[in-house]
Coordinates of C-alpha atoms in Angstrom, one line a residue:
Chain A
X1 CA -2.2 -20.2 -15.4
X2 CA -4.1 -18.1 -12.9
X3 CA -5.3 -14.8 -14.3
X4 CA -3.2 -11.8 -13.4
X5 CA -5.2 -8.7 -12.6
X6 CA -8.5 -7.9 -14.4
X7 CA -9.6 -9.6 -17.7
X8 CA -9.4 -7.5 -20.9
X9 CA -13.1 -7.3 -20.9
X10 CA -13.2 -5.8 -17.4
X11 CA -10.6 -3.2 -18.4
X12 CA -12.5 -2.5 -21.6
X13 CA -15.7 -1.8 -19.8
X14 CA -13.9 0.1 -17.1
X15 CA -12.2 2.4 -19.6
X16 CA -15.3 2.7 -21.8
X17 CA -18.3 2.2 -19.6
X18 CA -21.6 2.0 -21.5
X19 CA -24.9 3.7 -20.3
X20 CA -23.3 6.1 -17.9
X21 CA -25.5 8.8 -16.5
X22 CA -28.9 9.6 -15.0
X23 CA -32.4 9.3 -16.4
X24 CA -34.7 12.1 -15.3
X25 CA -38.0 10.8 -13.9
X26 CA -37.0 7.1 -14.2
X27 CA -39.7 4.4 -14.1
X28 CA -37.5 2.4 -11.8
X29 CA -34.5 3.3 -9.6
X30 CA -32.2 1.0 -7.6
X31 CA -29.3 1.9 -5.3
X32 CA -27.1 -0.7 -3.6
X33 CA -23.8 -0.8 -1.7
X34 CA -22.3 1.6 0.7
X35 CA -19.5 4.2 0.2
X36 CA -18.0 3.0 3.6
X37 CA -17.4 -0.3 1.9
X38 CA -16.0 1.4 -1.2
X39 CA -18.7 0.5 -3.6
X40 CA -22.0 2.3 -4.4
X41 CA -24.1 1.7 -7.5
X42 CA -27.3 3.3 -8.8
X43 CA -29.3 2.2 -11.8
X44 CA -32.1 4.1 -13.5
X45 CA -34.6 2.4 -15.9
X46 CA -37.2 3.5 -18.4
X47 CA -39.8 0.8 -19.2
X48 CA -41.8 0.4 -22.4
X49 CA -44.0 -2.6 -23.2
X50 CA -42.7 -4.4 -20.1
X51 CA -39.2 -4.2 -21.5
X52 CA -36.2 -2.1 -20.4
X53 CA -36.2 0.6 -22.9
X54 CA -33.4 2.7 -21.5
X55 CA -31.0 2.1 -18.6
X56 CA -28.3 4.3 -17.0
X57 CA -25.9 3.9 -14.1
X58 CA -23.6 5.8 -11.8
X59 CA -21.0 4.0 -9.7
X60 CA -18.5 4.9 -7.0
X61 CA -16.0 2.1 -6.6
X62 CA -13.1 0.1 -7.9
X63 CA -12.4 -1.0 -11.5
X64 CA -14.6 -4.1 -11.3
X65 CA -17.5 -2.2 -9.7
X66 CA -17.5 0.1 -12.7
X67 CA -17.1 -2.7 -15.2
X68 CA -19.9 -4.7 -13.6
X69 CA -22.3 -1.8 -13.7
X70 CA -21.5 -1.1 -17.3
X71 CA -21.9 -4.8 -18.2
X72 CA -25.2 -5.3 -16.4
X73 CA -26.7 -2.3 -18.1
X74 CA -25.6 -3.7 -21.5
X75 CA -27.0 -7.1 -20.7
X76 CA -30.4 -5.8 -19.4
X77 CA -31.0 -3.2 -22.1
X78 CA -34.0 -4.2 -24.3
X79 CA -34.8 -7.3 -22.2
X80 CA -38.2 -8.0 -20.8
X81 CA -38.3 -7.2 -17.1
X82 CA -38.9 -10.9 -16.1
X83 CA -35.8 -11.9 -18.0
X84 CA -33.7 -9.1 -16.7
X85 CA -34.7 -10.1 -13.2
X86 CA -33.0 -13.5 -13.9
X87 CA -29.6 -12.0 -14.5
X88 CA -27.4 -13.1 -11.7
X89 CA -24.1 -11.8 -10.3
X90 CA -22.5 -14.8 -11.7
X91 CA -23.9 -14.1 -15.2
X92 CA -22.4 -10.7 -15.1
X93 CA -19.0 -12.0 -13.9
X94 CA -19.0 -14.7 -16.6
X95 CA -19.9 -12.2 -19.3
X96 CA -16.8 -10.1 -18.1
X97 CA -14.6 -13.2 -18.5
X98 CA -14.3 -13.6 -14.8
X99 CA -13.5 -11.4 -11.8
X100 CA -10.7 -11.9 -9.3
X101 CA -12.1 -14.0 -6.4
X102 CA -11.9 -11.2 -3.8
X103 CA -14.0 -9.0 -6.1
X104 CA -16.9 -11.5 -6.6
X105 CA -18.8 -10.2 -3.6
X106 CA -18.2 -6.6 -2.8
X107 CA -17.7 -5.2 -6.3
X108 CA -20.3 -7.4 -8.0
X109 CA -23.5 -5.6 -7.1
X110 CA -24.6 -4.7 -10.6
X111 CA -27.3 -7.4 -10.7
X112 CA -28.6 -6.4 -7.3
X113 CA -28.9 -2.8 -8.4
X114 CA -30.7 -3.9 -11.5
X115 CA -33.1 -6.0 -9.6
X116 CA -33.7 -3.2 -7.1
X117 CA -34.6 -0.8 -10.0
X118 CA -37.0 -3.4 -11.5
X119 CA -38.7 -4.0 -8.2
X120 CA -39.0 -0.3 -7.6
X121 CA -40.9 -0.1 -10.9
X122 CA -43.1 -3.0 -10.0
X123 CA -44.0 -1.4 -6.7
X124 CA -45.0 1.8 -8.6
X125 CA -47.3 -0.1 -10.9
X126 CA -48.7 -2.2 -8.1
X127 CA -47.4 -5.5 -9.3
X128 CA -45.7 -6.2 -6.0
X129 CA -46.0 -4.8 -2.5
X130 CA -43.4 -2.4 -1.1
X131 CA -42.2 -5.0 1.4
X132 CA -41.5 -7.4 -1.4
X133 CA -39.1 -4.9 -2.9
X134 CA -36.6 -5.1 -0.1
X135 CA -33.0 -5.2 -1.2
X136 CA -31.6 -8.6 -1.8
X137 CA -30.0 -10.5 1.1
X138 CA -26.3 -9.5 0.7
X139 CA -26.9 -5.8 0.1
X140 CA -27.6 -5.1 3.8
X141 CA -24.4 -6.9 4.9
X142 CA -21.4 -5.2 6.3
X143 CA -18.3 -4.9 4.1
X144 CA -17.5 -8.6 4.3
X145 CA -15.2 -10.3 1.8
X146 CA -16.9 -13.6 1.8
Chain B
X1 CA 4.8 6.2 -25.3
X2 CA 7.2 6.1 -22.4
X3 CA 5.5 5.9 -19.0
X4 CA 6.0 7.8 -15.8
X5 CA 6.7 5.6 -12.8
X6 CA 5.7 7.1 -9.5
X7 CA 5.7 4.0 -7.3
X8 CA 9.2 3.9 -6.0
X9 CA 8.1 3.0 -2.6
X10 CA 6.8 -0.4 -3.8
X11 CA 9.6 -1.4 -6.1
X12 CA 12.7 0.3 -7.6
X13 CA 14.8 -0.6 -10.6
X14 CA 18.2 -1.9 -9.7
X15 CA 20.9 0.8 -10.3
X16 CA 22.9 -0.3 -13.3
X17 CA 26.1 0.3 -11.4
X18 CA 24.9 -2.0 -8.7
X19 CA 24.0 -4.7 -11.2
X20 CA 27.4 -4.3 -12.9
X21 CA 29.1 -4.7 -9.5
X22 CA 27.1 -7.6 -8.2
X23 CA 26.6 -9.7 -11.4
X24 CA 29.9 -11.5 -10.9
X25 CA 28.4 -13.1 -7.7
X26 CA 25.8 -14.9 -9.8
X27 CA 28.2 -16.3 -12.5
X28 CA 31.9 -16.0 -11.6
X29 CA 32.3 -15.5 -7.9
X30 CA 29.5 -17.7 -6.9
X31 CA 31.0 -19.5 -3.8
X32 CA 29.3 -20.5 -0.6
X33 CA 30.7 -18.1 2.1
X34 CA 30.8 -21.0 4.6
X35 CA 33.2 -23.0 2.4
X36 CA 36.9 -22.8 3.4
X37 CA 38.4 -23.0 -0.1
X38 CA 39.4 -20.0 -2.1
X39 CA 36.1 -19.7 -3.9
X40 CA 34.2 -19.8 -0.6
X41 CA 36.6 -17.3 1.0
X42 CA 36.1 -14.8 -1.9
X43 CA 32.4 -15.1 -1.3
X44 CA 32.8 -14.5 2.4
X45 CA 34.9 -11.4 1.7
X46 CA 32.1 -10.1 -0.6
X47 CA 29.5 -10.5 2.2
X48 CA 31.8 -8.8 4.7
X49 CA 32.4 -5.9 2.3
X50 CA 28.6 -5.5 2.0
X51 CA 28.3 -5.6 5.7
X52 CA 30.8 -2.8 6.1
X53 CA 29.0 -0.7 3.4
X54 CA 25.6 -1.2 5.1
X55 CA 27.0 -0.3 8.5
X56 CA 28.5 2.9 7.1
X57 CA 25.2 4.0 5.6
X58 CA 23.5 4.0 9.0
X59 CA 26.6 4.8 11.0
X60 CA 26.6 1.5 12.9
X61 CA 29.6 1.3 15.3
X62 CA 30.8 -2.0 13.9
X63 CA 30.0 -4.0 10.7
X64 CA 29.3 -7.0 12.9
X65 CA 26.2 -5.2 14.1
X66 CA 24.6 -6.0 10.7
X67 CA 22.6 -9.2 10.2
X68 CA 21.6 -9.9 6.6
X69 CA 18.1 -11.3 6.0
X70 CA 16.0 -12.1 3.0
X71 CA 13.8 -9.1 3.2
X72 CA 12.7 -6.2 5.4
X73 CA 9.7 -8.2 6.5
X74 CA 12.0 -10.9 7.8
X75 CA 14.2 -8.3 9.6
X76 CA 11.1 -6.8 11.3
X77 CA 10.1 -10.3 12.4
X78 CA 13.5 -11.1 13.7
X79 CA 13.7 -7.8 15.6
X80 CA 10.3 -8.1 17.2
X81 CA 9.8 -11.7 17.8
X82 CA 13.4 -12.4 18.4
X83 CA 13.8 -9.7 21.0
X84 CA 10.4 -10.2 22.8
X85 CA 10.8 -13.9 23.1
X86 CA 14.5 -13.9 24.2
X87 CA 13.7 -11.2 26.8
X88 CA 10.3 -12.6 27.9
X89 CA 11.7 -13.2 31.5
X90 CA 12.2 -9.4 31.8
X91 CA 8.8 -8.4 30.6
X92 CA 6.0 -9.3 28.2
X93 CA 4.9 -5.9 27.0
X94 CA 5.4 -4.7 23.4
X95 CA 4.5 -1.4 21.8
X96 CA 4.1 -0.2 18.3
X97 CA 2.8 2.9 16.6
X98 CA -0.6 2.4 14.9
X99 CA 0.9 3.1 11.5
X100 CA 3.6 0.4 11.4
X101 CA 4.1 -1.8 8.4
X102 CA 2.0 -4.9 8.5
X103 CA 5.0 -7.1 9.1
X104 CA 5.6 -5.3 12.4
X105 CA 1.9 -5.2 13.4
X106 CA 1.3 -8.9 12.5
X107 CA 4.5 -10.0 14.3
X108 CA 3.3 -8.1 17.4
X109 CA -0.2 -9.6 17.1
X110 CA 1.3 -13.0 17.0
X111 CA 3.2 -12.3 20.2
X112 CA -0.1 -11.2 21.7
X113 CA -1.6 -14.6 21.0
X114 CA 1.4 -16.0 22.9
X115 CA 0.6 -14.1 26.0
X116 CA 2.4 -10.8 25.4
X117 CA 0.5 -7.5 26.0
X118 CA 0.4 -5.3 22.9
X119 CA -0.4 -1.6 22.8
X120 CA -0.7 0.3 19.5
X121 CA 0.2 3.9 20.1
X122 CA -2.1 6.4 18.2
X123 CA -0.9 9.1 15.8
X124 CA -2.3 12.5 15.1
X125 CA -4.0 13.6 11.9
X126 CA -0.6 14.2 10.3
X127 CA 0.7 10.8 11.3
X128 CA 3.0 11.8 14.1
X129 CA 3.1 9.4 17.1
X130 CA 1.4 10.6 20.3
X131 CA 4.4 11.0 22.6
X132 CA 2.3 11.4 25.7
X133 CA 0.5 8.1 25.1
X134 CA 3.8 6.5 24.3
X135 CA 5.3 7.7 27.5
X136 CA 2.3 6.6 29.5
X137 CA 2.3 3.1 28.1
X138 CA 6.1 2.5 28.5
X139 CA 7.3 0.6 31.5
X140 CA 10.3 -1.4 32.6
X141 CA 8.7 -4.6 31.3
X142 CA 8.2 -3.1 27.8
X143 CA 10.9 -5.1 26.0
X144 CA 10.3 -3.9 22.4
X145 CA 8.9 -0.6 21.1
X146 CA 8.7 -0.4 17.4
X147 CA 8.2 3.0 15.6
X148 CA 9.0 3.5 11.9
X149 CA 11.5 6.2 10.8
X150 CA 9.0 7.4 8.3
X151 CA 5.7 6.1 6.9
X152 CA 5.6 4.8 3.3
X153 CA 1.9 5.6 2.7
X154 CA 1.8 9.2 4.0
X155 CA 5.5 10.1 4.1
X156 CA 5.5 11.5 7.7
X157 CA 8.8 11.4 9.5
X158 CA 8.6 10.3 13.2
X159 CA 10.6 12.1 16.0
X160 CA 12.9 9.1 16.5
X161 CA 15.4 10.9 18.8
X162 CA 12.7 11.9 21.3
X163 CA 11.1 8.4 21.0
X164 CA 14.4 6.7 21.7
X165 CA 15.0 8.9 24.7
X166 CA 11.7 8.0 26.1
X167 CA 12.0 4.3 25.4
X168 CA 15.4 4.2 27.1
X169 CA 14.2 6.2 30.1
X170 CA 11.2 4.1 30.7
X171 CA 11.3 0.8 28.8
X172 CA 14.0 -1.3 27.1
X173 CA 14.7 -1.5 23.4
X174 CA 13.7 0.6 20.4
X175 CA 13.2 -1.0 17.0
X176 CA 12.9 1.3 14.0
X177 CA 11.7 0.2 10.6
X178 CA 13.6 2.5 8.3
X179 CA 12.6 1.1 4.9
X180 CA 10.7 4.1 3.7
X181 CA 13.3 6.6 5.0
X182 CA 16.6 4.8 4.1
X183 CA 18.5 6.4 1.2
X184 CA 16.2 9.4 1.4
X185 CA 17.2 11.0 4.6
X186 CA 20.3 10.4 6.7
X187 CA 19.9 7.8 9.4
X188 CA 22.4 7.5 12.3
X189 CA 21.7 4.7 14.7
X190 CA 24.1 6.1 17.2
X191 CA 22.9 9.7 17.2
X192 CA 19.3 8.6 17.0
X193 CA 19.7 6.0 19.8
X194 CA 18.3 3.1 17.8
X195 CA 18.8 -0.4 19.2
X196 CA 17.4 -2.4 16.2
X197 CA 17.0 -1.0 12.7
X198 CA 15.4 -2.6 9.6
X199 CA 16.5 -1.7 6.1
X200 CA 15.9 -3.3 2.7
X201 CA 18.0 -3.6 -0.5
X202 CA 15.4 -2.8 -3.1
X203 CA 14.4 0.4 -1.3
X204 CA 17.7 1.9 -2.3
X205 CA 18.1 0.6 -5.9
X206 CA 19.6 -2.7 -4.8
X207 CA 18.3 -6.1 -5.9
X208 CA 15.3 -7.7 -4.2
X209 CA 15.9 -10.6 -1.9
X210 CA 18.1 -8.9 0.8
X211 CA 17.3 -7.0 3.9
X212 CA 19.3 -6.2 7.0
X213 CA 18.8 -5.7 10.7
X214 CA 21.1 -3.6 12.7
X215 CA 21.4 -5.0 16.2
X216 CA 23.0 -3.1 19.0
X217 CA 25.2 -5.7 20.9
X218 CA 23.4 -5.0 24.1
X219 CA 20.2 -6.5 22.6
X220 CA 20.0 -10.3 22.9
X221 CA 17.9 -11.9 20.2
X222 CA 16.7 -15.4 19.5
X223 CA 16.5 -16.5 15.8
X224 CA 13.2 -16.9 14.1
X225 CA 14.6 -19.5 11.7
X226 CA 16.7 -22.4 12.8
X227 CA 19.5 -23.9 10.8
X228 CA 23.2 -23.5 10.4
X229 CA 25.3 -20.8 11.9
X230 CA 25.2 -18.1 9.3
X231 CA 24.8 -14.5 10.4
X232 CA 25.8 -15.4 13.9
X233 CA 23.1 -18.0 14.0
X234 CA 20.4 -15.3 13.9
X235 CA 19.6 -15.8 10.2
X236 CA 20.6 -19.3 9.1
X237 CA 20.4 -19.8 5.4
X238 CA 23.1 -19.9 2.7
X239 CA 23.7 -16.3 1.9
X240 CA 22.0 -14.7 -1.1
X241 CA 25.4 -13.5 -2.3
X242 CA 24.2 -11.5 -5.3
X243 CA 21.5 -9.7 -3.4
X244 CA 23.8 -9.1 -0.4
X245 CA 26.7 -7.8 -2.5
X246 CA 24.2 -5.7 -4.4
X247 CA 22.7 -4.3 -1.3
X248 CA 26.1 -3.3 0.0
X249 CA 26.9 -1.4 -3.2
X250 CA 23.5 0.2 -3.2
X251 CA 24.1 1.3 0.4
X252 CA 27.5 2.8 -0.6
X253 CA 25.9 4.7 -3.5
X254 CA 23.0 5.9 -1.3
X255 CA 25.4 7.3 1.3
X256 CA 27.3 9.1 -1.4
X257 CA 24.4 10.4 -3.4
X258 CA 21.4 10.6 -1.1
X259 CA 21.7 14.3 -0.1
X260 CA 22.1 15.5 -3.6
X261 CA 19.3 13.4 -4.9
X262 CA 16.9 14.4 -2.1
X263 CA 17.7 18.0 -2.8
X264 CA 16.9 17.5 -6.4
X265 CA 13.6 15.7 -5.8
X266 CA 12.3 18.0 -3.0
X267 CA 11.3 20.9 -5.3
X268 CA 9.9 18.6 -7.9
X269 CA 7.8 16.9 -5.2
X270 CA 6.7 20.3 -3.9
X271 CA 5.5 21.4 -7.3
X272 CA 3.7 18.1 -7.7
X273 CA 1.8 18.7 -4.5
X274 CA 1.1 22.3 -5.4
X275 CA -0.4 21.3 -8.8
X276 CA -2.5 18.4 -7.4
X277 CA -3.9 20.5 -4.6
X278 CA -5.4 22.8 -7.3
X279 CA -7.9 20.0 -8.0
X280 CA -11.2 20.5 -6.3
X281 CA -11.6 18.5 -3.1
X282 CA -8.0 17.1 -3.3
X283 CA -6.2 16.9 0.1
X284 CA -2.7 16.0 1.1
X285 CA -2.3 13.1 3.5
X286 CA 0.5 13.1 6.0
X287 CA 2.5 16.0 7.3
X288 CA 2.9 19.1 5.2
X289 CA 6.6 19.7 6.0
X290 CA 7.9 16.8 8.2
X291 CA 7.8 14.4 5.3
X292 CA 10.1 12.4 3.1
X293 CA 11.5 14.5 0.3
X294 CA 10.3 12.2 -2.5
X295 CA 6.8 11.6 -1.1
X296 CA 3.5 13.1 -2.1
X297 CA 0.2 11.4 -1.0
X298 CA -3.3 12.6 -1.5
X299 CA -7.0 11.7 -1.2
X300 CA -9.8 12.8 -3.4
X301 CA -13.4 12.8 -2.2
X302 CA -16.2 11.0 -4.1
X303 CA -13.9 8.6 -6.0
X304 CA -12.1 5.4 -5.3
X305 CA -8.4 4.7 -5.3
X306 CA -8.1 1.5 -7.3
X307 CA -10.1 3.3 -10.1
X308 CA -7.6 6.1 -9.9
X309 CA -4.7 3.7 -10.2
X310 CA -6.2 1.8 -13.1
X311 CA -7.2 5.0 -15.0
X312 CA -3.7 6.6 -14.5
X313 CA -2.1 3.4 -15.8
X314 CA -4.4 2.5 -18.7
X315 CA -5.0 6.0 -20.0
X316 CA -1.8 7.9 -19.2
X317 CA 0.8 5.1 -18.6
X318 CA 1.5 6.6 -15.2
X319 CA 2.0 4.2 -12.2
X320 CA 0.8 5.3 -8.8
X321 CA -0.2 3.5 -5.6
X322 CA -3.3 3.6 -3.4
X323 CA -4.3 2.7 0.2
X324 CA -7.8 1.9 -1.0
X325 CA -9.4 -1.2 0.4
X326 CA -10.3 -2.4 -3.1
X327 CA -6.7 -2.8 -4.2
X328 CA -5.6 -4.8 -1.1
X329 CA -5.8 -8.5 -0.7
X330 CA -7.9 -8.2 2.4
X331 CA -10.3 -5.5 1.1
X332 CA -9.6 -3.6 4.4
X333 CA -8.8 0.1 3.9
X334 CA -5.3 1.0 4.9
X335 CA -4.8 1.0 8.6
X336 CA -2.5 4.0 8.2
X337 CA -5.3 6.1 6.7
X338 CA -7.7 5.1 9.4
X339 CA -5.1 5.8 12.1
X340 CA -4.8 9.4 10.9
X341 CA -8.5 9.7 11.4
X342 CA -9.9 9.4 7.9
X343 CA -13.3 7.8 7.6
X344 CA -13.6 4.7 5.5
X345 CA -15.1 6.5 2.5
X346 CA -12.3 9.1 2.7
X347 CA -9.6 6.4 2.9
X348 CA -11.0 4.8 -0.2
X349 CA -10.0 7.8 -2.3
X350 CA -6.2 7.7 -1.7
X351 CA -3.4 8.1 -4.2
X352 CA 0.2 7.7 -3.2
X353 CA 3.1 8.9 -5.4
X354 CA 6.7 8.4 -4.7
X355 CA 9.5 9.9 -6.8
X356 CA 12.8 8.4 -7.7
X357 CA 15.9 8.9 -9.8
X358 CA 14.2 8.8 -13.1
X359 CA 11.7 11.5 -12.4
X360 CA 12.2 15.1 -13.4
X361 CA 10.5 18.5 -13.2
X362 CA 9.3 18.3 -16.8
X363 CA 7.0 15.5 -15.9
X364 CA 5.1 17.4 -13.3
X365 CA 2.7 19.2 -15.6
X366 CA 2.0 15.9 -17.5
X367 CA 1.3 14.2 -14.2
X368 CA -0.9 17.0 -12.8
X369 CA -3.0 17.0 -16.0
X370 CA -3.4 13.3 -16.0
X371 CA -4.5 13.3 -12.3
X372 CA -6.9 16.1 -13.0
X373 CA -8.5 14.3 -15.9
X374 CA -8.6 11.0 -14.0
X375 CA -10.4 12.6 -11.1
X376 CA -12.8 14.4 -13.5
X377 CA -13.6 11.1 -15.3
X378 CA -14.3 9.2 -12.1
X379 CA -16.4 11.9 -10.6
X380 CA -18.5 12.0 -13.7
X381 CA -19.2 8.3 -13.1
X382 CA -19.8 8.7 -9.3
X383 CA -23.2 9.1 -7.7
X384 CA -21.7 10.8 -4.7

């Protein structure tokens, strides 16, 4: 049977989001999405020994956008940066026991925000050049549903 | 905990009196109205009784003016495509307000693909149609003009009498989608000068699965479905006897009880608006006074409507609606909210509440508190 509405896991994260808030003077900061499209996420990270020591987010958006942000911070917390960079949108959706098809794109920007925050940190420490920290492909797109 | 349902515009419970009345047509008096034996004739009588009751609700001159359909969407399609196509020799222009229901807009866009010229007439920031533009756009070859009686998302009531005057002076026929207004405010197709009028059963506590189109005999239509001769050939299909009989009874009760019920709901709705507007950066959408008596719609800055809907439901067991893009199948923000001039990011923060017979004044403080806490919770999560 096709799933009706959001999974229990999505609702659980939506109702009790983890790691909400702001980190003052973060080591890395990433912001993706666009309020015009109905979704905007920002992620703050603190790095220690090349691992994500602390992570916080704030999100404007629908239920899945908030659940995705919460989930990606939970998945990334404590992980080495290289590993956290490998977390994909699909990983986040799978961990949430799936997202409705029309939400897979627009409301699934958590991994992109995380990657943006990590790259922002890498630029700061000189590991990559600023031009390499450009937002990932789909971020710049209009509010498409594909 | 018992919930508070505030989404009467999207679905209503069937009135128990309606159910009691119509149940027999599912089990005992189940005949096919086209059959000539006594069981069929009894069914035919039930359909004709329903037709009379629906005609009385909207003051149609004769019950034969009513064509039963399967839904309001179908009635809108029949009215627009049926009239435009049948009268194509007289003109190929069609008009609609920019805030029509999607079943009107999509029917018109389909005509456009077939060579008709479509103009969407803008509305002002309160949702009232721009009469000057309408007048300018109307011409003798405008066969169908479609303007809703009132809008379901923002509650605004349109000046139908003036519109009908204009349409009849300069164009041909006026179609009115009355789904949001029916059973809430009196509708009189003769006084209002309406040529085609759509209503639905479930929007007045009748069962789902029936709609109706009032057709002034001067309007010639062609059917959108082809089949047997039911409903004067305009809507062939074996009649949905239960839904049609239920719709008739719902129409009878609506005519009897509408004024009293609207007078009861209006002050409750007013206090809801008053309480919600105490919230920081909360705004009413639609007209402040020229609006349906049960309707209260809002937008909140910096938060998103689907999150509002989900929080209200999961945390407070209160059911509301939203015009936010995220809750729609297409992910497009509501065309109604964009038409009243809201920016995309403003349209995303919409919440629509519609009251019905099971709401009461005692609920208002509970609702207001829940909305306030919901807005607070989501703003704390929001980077905006």
